mmCIF file of N, CA and C in Angstrom:
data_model
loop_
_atom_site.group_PDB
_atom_site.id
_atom_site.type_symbol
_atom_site.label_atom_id
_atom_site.label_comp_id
_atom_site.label_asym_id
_atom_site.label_seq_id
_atom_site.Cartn_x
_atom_site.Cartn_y
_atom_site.Cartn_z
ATOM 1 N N UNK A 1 107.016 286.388 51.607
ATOM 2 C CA UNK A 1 107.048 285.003 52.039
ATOM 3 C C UNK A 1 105.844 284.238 51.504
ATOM 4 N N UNK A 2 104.689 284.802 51.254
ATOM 5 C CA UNK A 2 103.841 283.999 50.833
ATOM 6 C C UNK A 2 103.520 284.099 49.273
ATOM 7 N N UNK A 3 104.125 284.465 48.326
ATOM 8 C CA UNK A 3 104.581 284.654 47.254
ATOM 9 C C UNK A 3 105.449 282.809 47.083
ATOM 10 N N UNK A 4 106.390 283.187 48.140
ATOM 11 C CA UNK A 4 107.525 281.613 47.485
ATOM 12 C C UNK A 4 106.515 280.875 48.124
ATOM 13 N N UNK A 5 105.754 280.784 49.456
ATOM 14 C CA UNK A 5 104.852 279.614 49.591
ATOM 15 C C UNK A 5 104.043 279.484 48.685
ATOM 16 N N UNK A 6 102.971 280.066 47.631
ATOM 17 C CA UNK A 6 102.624 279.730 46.627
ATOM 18 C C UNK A 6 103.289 279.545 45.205
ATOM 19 N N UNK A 7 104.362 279.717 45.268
ATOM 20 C CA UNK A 7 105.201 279.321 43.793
ATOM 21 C C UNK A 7 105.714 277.792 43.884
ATOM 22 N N UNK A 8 105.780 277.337 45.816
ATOM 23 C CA UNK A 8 106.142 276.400 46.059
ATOM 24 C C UNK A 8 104.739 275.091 46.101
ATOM 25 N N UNK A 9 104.020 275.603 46.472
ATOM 26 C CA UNK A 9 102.568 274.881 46.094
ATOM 27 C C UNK A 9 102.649 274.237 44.827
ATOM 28 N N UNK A 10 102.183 275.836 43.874
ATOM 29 C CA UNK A 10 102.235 275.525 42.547
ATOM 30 C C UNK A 10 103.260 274.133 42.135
ATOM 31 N N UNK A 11 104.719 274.130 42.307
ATOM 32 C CA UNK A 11 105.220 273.404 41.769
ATOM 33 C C UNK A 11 105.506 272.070 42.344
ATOM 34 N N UNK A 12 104.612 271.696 43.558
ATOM 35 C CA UNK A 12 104.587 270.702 44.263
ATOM 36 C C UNK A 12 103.373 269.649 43.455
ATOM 37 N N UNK A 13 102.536 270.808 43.366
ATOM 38 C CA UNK A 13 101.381 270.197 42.708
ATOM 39 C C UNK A 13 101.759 269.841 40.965
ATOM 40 N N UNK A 14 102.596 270.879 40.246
ATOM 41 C CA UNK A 14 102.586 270.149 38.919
ATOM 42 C C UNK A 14 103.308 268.709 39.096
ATOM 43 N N UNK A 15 104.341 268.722 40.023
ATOM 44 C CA UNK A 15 105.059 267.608 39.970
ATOM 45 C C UNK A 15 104.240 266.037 40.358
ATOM 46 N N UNK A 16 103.481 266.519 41.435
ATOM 47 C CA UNK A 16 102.438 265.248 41.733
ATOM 48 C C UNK A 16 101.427 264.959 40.481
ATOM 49 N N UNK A 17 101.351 265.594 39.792
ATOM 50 C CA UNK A 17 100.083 265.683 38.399
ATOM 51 C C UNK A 17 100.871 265.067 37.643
ATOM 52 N N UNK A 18 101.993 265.158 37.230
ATOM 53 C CA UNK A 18 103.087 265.191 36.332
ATOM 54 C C UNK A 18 103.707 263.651 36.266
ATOM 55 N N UNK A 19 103.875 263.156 37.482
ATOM 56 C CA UNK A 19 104.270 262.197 38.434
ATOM 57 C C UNK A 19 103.133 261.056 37.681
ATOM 58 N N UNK A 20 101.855 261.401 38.288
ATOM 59 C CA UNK A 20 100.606 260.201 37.771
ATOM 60 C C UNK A 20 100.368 260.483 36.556
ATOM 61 N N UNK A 21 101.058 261.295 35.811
ATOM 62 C CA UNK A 21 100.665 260.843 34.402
ATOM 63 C C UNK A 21 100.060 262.148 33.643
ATOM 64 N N UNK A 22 99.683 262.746 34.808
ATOM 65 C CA UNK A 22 98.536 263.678 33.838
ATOM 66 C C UNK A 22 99.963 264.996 33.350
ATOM 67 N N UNK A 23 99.065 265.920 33.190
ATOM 68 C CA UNK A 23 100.024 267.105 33.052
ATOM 69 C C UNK A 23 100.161 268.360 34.080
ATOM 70 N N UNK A 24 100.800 268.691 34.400
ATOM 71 C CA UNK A 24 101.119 269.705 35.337
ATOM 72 C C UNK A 24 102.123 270.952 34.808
ATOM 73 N N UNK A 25 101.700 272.086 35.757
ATOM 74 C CA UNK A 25 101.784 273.056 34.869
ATOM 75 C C UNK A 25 102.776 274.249 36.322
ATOM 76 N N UNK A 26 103.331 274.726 36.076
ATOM 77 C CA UNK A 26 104.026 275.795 37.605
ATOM 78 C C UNK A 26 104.418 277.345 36.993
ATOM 79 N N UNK A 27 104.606 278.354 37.545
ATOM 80 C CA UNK A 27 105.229 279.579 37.169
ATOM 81 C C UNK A 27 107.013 279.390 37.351
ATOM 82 N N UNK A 28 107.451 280.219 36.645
ATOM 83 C CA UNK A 28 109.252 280.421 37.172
ATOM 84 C C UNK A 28 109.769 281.325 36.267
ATOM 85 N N UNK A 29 110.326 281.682 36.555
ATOM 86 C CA UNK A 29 110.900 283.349 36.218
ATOM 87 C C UNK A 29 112.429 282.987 35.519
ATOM 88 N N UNK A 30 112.119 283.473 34.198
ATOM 89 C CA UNK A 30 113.279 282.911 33.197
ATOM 90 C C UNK A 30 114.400 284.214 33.386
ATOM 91 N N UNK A 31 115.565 284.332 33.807
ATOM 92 C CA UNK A 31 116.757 285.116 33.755
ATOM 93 C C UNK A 31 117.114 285.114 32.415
ATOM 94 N N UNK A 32 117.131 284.745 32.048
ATOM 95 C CA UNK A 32 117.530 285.084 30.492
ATOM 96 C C UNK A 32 116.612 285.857 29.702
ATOM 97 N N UNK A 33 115.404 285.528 29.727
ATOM 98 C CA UNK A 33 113.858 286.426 28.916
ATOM 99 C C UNK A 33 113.697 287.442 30.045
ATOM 100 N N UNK A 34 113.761 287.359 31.177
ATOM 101 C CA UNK A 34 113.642 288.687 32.179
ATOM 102 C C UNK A 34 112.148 288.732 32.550
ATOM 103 N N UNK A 35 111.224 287.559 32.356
ATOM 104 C CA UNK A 35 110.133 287.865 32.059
ATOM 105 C C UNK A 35 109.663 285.930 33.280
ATOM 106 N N UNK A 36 108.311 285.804 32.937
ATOM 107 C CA UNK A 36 107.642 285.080 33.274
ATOM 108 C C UNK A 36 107.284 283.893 32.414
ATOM 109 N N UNK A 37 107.858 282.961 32.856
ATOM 110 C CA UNK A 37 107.697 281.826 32.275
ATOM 111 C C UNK A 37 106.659 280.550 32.856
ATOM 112 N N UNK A 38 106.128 279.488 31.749
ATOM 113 C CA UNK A 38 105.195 278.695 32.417
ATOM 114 C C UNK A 38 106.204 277.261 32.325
ATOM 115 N N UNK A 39 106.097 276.600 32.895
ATOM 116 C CA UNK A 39 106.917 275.036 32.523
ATOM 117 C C UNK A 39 106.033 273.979 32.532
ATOM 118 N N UNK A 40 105.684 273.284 31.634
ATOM 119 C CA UNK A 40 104.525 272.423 31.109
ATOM 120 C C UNK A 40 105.250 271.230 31.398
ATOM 121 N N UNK A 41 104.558 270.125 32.548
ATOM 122 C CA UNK A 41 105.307 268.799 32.979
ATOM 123 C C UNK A 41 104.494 267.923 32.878
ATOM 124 N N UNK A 42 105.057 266.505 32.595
ATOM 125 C CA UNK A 42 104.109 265.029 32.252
ATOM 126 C C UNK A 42 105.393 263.866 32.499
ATOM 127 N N UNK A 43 105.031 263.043 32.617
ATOM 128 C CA UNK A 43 105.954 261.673 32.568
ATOM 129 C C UNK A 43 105.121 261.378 31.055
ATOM 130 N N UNK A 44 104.326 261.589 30.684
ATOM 131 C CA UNK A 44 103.626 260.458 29.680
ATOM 132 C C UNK A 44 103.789 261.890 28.592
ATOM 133 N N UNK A 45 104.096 261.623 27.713
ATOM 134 C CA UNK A 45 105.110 262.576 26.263
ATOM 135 C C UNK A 45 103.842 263.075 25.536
ATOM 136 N N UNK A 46 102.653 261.297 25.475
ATOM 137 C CA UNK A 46 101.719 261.824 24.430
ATOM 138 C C UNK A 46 100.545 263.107 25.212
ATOM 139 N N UNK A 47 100.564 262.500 26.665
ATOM 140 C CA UNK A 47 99.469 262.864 27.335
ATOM 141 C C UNK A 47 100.115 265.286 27.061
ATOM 142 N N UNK A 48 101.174 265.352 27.387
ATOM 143 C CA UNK A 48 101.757 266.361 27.260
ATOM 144 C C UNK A 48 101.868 267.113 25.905
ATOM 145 N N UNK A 49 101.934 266.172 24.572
ATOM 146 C CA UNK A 49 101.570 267.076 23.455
ATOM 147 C C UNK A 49 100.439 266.618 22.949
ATOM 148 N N UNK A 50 99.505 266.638 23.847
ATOM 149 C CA UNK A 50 97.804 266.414 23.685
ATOM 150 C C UNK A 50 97.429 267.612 23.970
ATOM 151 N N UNK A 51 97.818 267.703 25.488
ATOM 152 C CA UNK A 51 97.560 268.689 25.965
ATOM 153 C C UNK A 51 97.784 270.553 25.135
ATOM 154 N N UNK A 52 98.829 269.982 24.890
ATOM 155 C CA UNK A 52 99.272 271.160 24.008
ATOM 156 C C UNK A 52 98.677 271.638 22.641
ATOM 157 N N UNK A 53 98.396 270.573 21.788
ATOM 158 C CA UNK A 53 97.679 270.654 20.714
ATOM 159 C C UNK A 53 96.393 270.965 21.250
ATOM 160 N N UNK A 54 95.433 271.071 22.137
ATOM 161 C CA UNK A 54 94.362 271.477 22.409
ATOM 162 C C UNK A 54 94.263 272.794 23.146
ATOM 163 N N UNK A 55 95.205 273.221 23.739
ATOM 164 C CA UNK A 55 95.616 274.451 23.956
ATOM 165 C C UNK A 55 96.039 275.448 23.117
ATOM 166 N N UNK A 56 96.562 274.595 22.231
ATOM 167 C CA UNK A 56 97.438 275.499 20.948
ATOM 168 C C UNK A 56 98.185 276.416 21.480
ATOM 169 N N UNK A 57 99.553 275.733 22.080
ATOM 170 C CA UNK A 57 100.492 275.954 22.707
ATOM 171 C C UNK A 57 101.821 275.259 21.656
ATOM 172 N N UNK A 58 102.434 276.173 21.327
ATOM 173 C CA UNK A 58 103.599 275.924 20.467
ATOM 174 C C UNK A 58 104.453 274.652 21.289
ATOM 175 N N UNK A 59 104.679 273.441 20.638
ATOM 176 C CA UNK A 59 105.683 272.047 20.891
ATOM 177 C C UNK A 59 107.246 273.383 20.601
ATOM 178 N N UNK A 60 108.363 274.189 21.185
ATOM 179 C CA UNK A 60 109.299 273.844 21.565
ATOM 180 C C UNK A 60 110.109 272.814 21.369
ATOM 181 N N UNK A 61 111.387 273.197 21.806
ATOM 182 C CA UNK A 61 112.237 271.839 22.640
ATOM 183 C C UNK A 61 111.638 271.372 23.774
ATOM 184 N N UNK A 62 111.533 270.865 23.474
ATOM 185 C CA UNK A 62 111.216 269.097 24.915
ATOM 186 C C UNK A 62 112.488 268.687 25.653
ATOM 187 N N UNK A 63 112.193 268.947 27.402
ATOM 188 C CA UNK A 63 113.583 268.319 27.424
ATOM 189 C C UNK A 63 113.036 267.656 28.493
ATOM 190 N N UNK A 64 113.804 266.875 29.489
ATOM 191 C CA UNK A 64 113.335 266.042 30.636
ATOM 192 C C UNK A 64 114.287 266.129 31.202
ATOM 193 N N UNK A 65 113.697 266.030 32.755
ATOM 194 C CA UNK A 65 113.854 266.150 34.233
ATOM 195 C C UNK A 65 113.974 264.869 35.085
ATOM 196 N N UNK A 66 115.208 265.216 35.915
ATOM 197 C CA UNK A 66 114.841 263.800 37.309
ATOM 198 C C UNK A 66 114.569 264.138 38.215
ATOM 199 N N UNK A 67 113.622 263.785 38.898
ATOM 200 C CA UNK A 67 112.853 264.024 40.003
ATOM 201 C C UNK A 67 112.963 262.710 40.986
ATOM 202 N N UNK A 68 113.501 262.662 42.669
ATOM 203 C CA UNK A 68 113.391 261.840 43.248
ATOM 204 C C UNK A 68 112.031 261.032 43.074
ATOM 205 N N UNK A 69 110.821 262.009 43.038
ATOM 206 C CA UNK A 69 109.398 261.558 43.532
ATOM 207 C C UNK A 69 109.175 260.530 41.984
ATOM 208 N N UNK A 70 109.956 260.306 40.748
ATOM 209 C CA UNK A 70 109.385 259.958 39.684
ATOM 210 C C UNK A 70 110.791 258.509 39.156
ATOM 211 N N UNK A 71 110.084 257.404 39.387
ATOM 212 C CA UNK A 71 111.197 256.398 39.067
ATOM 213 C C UNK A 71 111.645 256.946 37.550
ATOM 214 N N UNK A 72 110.490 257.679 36.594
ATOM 215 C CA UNK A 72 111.445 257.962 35.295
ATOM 216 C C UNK A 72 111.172 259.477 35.151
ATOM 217 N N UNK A 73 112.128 260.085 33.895
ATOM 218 C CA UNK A 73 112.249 261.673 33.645
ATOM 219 C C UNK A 73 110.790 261.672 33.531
ATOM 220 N N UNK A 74 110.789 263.082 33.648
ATOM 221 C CA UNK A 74 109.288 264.180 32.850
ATOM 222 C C UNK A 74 109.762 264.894 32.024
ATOM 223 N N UNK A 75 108.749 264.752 31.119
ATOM 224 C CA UNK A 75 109.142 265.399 30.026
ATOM 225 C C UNK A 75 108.254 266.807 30.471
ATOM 226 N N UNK A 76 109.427 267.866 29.916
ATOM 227 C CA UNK A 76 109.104 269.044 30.071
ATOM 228 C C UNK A 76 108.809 270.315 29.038
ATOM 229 N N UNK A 77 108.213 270.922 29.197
ATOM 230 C CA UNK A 77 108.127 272.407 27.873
ATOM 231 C C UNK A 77 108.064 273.413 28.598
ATOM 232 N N UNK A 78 108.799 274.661 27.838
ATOM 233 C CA UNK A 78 108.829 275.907 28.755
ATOM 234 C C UNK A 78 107.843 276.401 27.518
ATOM 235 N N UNK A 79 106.547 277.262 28.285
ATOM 236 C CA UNK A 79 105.465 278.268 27.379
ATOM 237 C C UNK A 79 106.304 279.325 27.968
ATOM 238 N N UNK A 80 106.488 280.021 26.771
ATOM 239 C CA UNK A 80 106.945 281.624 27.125
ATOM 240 C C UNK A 80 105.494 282.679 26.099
ATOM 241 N N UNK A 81 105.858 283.905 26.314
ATOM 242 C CA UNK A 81 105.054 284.983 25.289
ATOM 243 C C UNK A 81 103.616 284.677 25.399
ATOM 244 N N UNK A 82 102.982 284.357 24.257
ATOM 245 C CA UNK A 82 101.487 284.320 24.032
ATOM 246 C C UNK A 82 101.015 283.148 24.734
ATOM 247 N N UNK A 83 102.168 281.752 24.664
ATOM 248 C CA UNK A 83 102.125 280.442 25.287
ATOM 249 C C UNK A 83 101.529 280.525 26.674
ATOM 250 N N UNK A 84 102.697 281.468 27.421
ATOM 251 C CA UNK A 84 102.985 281.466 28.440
ATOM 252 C C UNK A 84 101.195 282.326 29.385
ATOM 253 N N UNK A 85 100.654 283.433 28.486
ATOM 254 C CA UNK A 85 99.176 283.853 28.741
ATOM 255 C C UNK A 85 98.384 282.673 28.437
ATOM 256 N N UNK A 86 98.637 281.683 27.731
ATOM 257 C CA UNK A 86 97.148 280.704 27.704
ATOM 258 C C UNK A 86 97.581 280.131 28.784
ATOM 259 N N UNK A 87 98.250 279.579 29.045
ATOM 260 C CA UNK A 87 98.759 278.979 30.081
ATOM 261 C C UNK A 87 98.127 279.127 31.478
ATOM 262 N N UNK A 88 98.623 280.511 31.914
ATOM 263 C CA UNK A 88 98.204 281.065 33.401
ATOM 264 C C UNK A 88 96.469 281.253 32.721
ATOM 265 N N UNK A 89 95.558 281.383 31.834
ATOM 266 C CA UNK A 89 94.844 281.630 31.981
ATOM 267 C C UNK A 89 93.797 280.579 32.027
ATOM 268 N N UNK A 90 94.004 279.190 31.421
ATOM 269 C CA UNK A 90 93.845 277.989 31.786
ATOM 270 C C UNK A 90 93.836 277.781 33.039
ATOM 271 N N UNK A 91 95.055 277.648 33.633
ATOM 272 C CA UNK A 91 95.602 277.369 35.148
ATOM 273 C C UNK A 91 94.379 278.223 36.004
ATOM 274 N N UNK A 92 94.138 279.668 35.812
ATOM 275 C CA UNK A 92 93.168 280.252 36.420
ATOM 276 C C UNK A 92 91.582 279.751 36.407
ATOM 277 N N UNK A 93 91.867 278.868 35.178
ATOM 278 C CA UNK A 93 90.091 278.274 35.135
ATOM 279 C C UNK A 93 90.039 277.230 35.853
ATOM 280 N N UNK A 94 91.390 276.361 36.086
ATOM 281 C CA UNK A 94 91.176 274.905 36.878
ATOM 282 C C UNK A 94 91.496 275.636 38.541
#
């Protein structure tokens, strides 16, 4: 139980980050890769492949999301593999 209360944190919080602009970041578990995935979220496209280019996090497909909390989509990226370790290990420094 306190496993989904922190997966649910996590993705409360990328969405509020995500929401004002900045970038936000959550865990989720891809069924298809069988593995651990990161999902990289922003309303603002540039602020999101800023972020990425300074991470040096592979640009993907980009796709976007509707969210009640967000009058417009977020644009989204799934980090998988090597992505997906800078990712959580970032996340661990903030």
């Amino acid at each position: 139980m306190s496993d989904e209360h922190d997966y649910r944190e996590q993705y409360n919080e990328a969405i509020a980050r995500a929401v004002a602009g900045q970038v936000g970041v959550y865990p989720d578990f891809d069924r298809h890769r069988q593995e651990t995935v990161w999902r990289v979220l922003s309303s603002d496209r540039q602020a999101l492949l800023t972020f990425c280019q300074r991470q040096g996090i592979s640009v993907g497909r980009m796709d976007t999301i509707k969210t009640l909390k967000s009058p417009k989509p977020l644009y989204q990226l799934m980090a998988v593999g090597h992505d997906a370790q800078t990712i959580a290990k970032w996340q661990g420094a903030h």
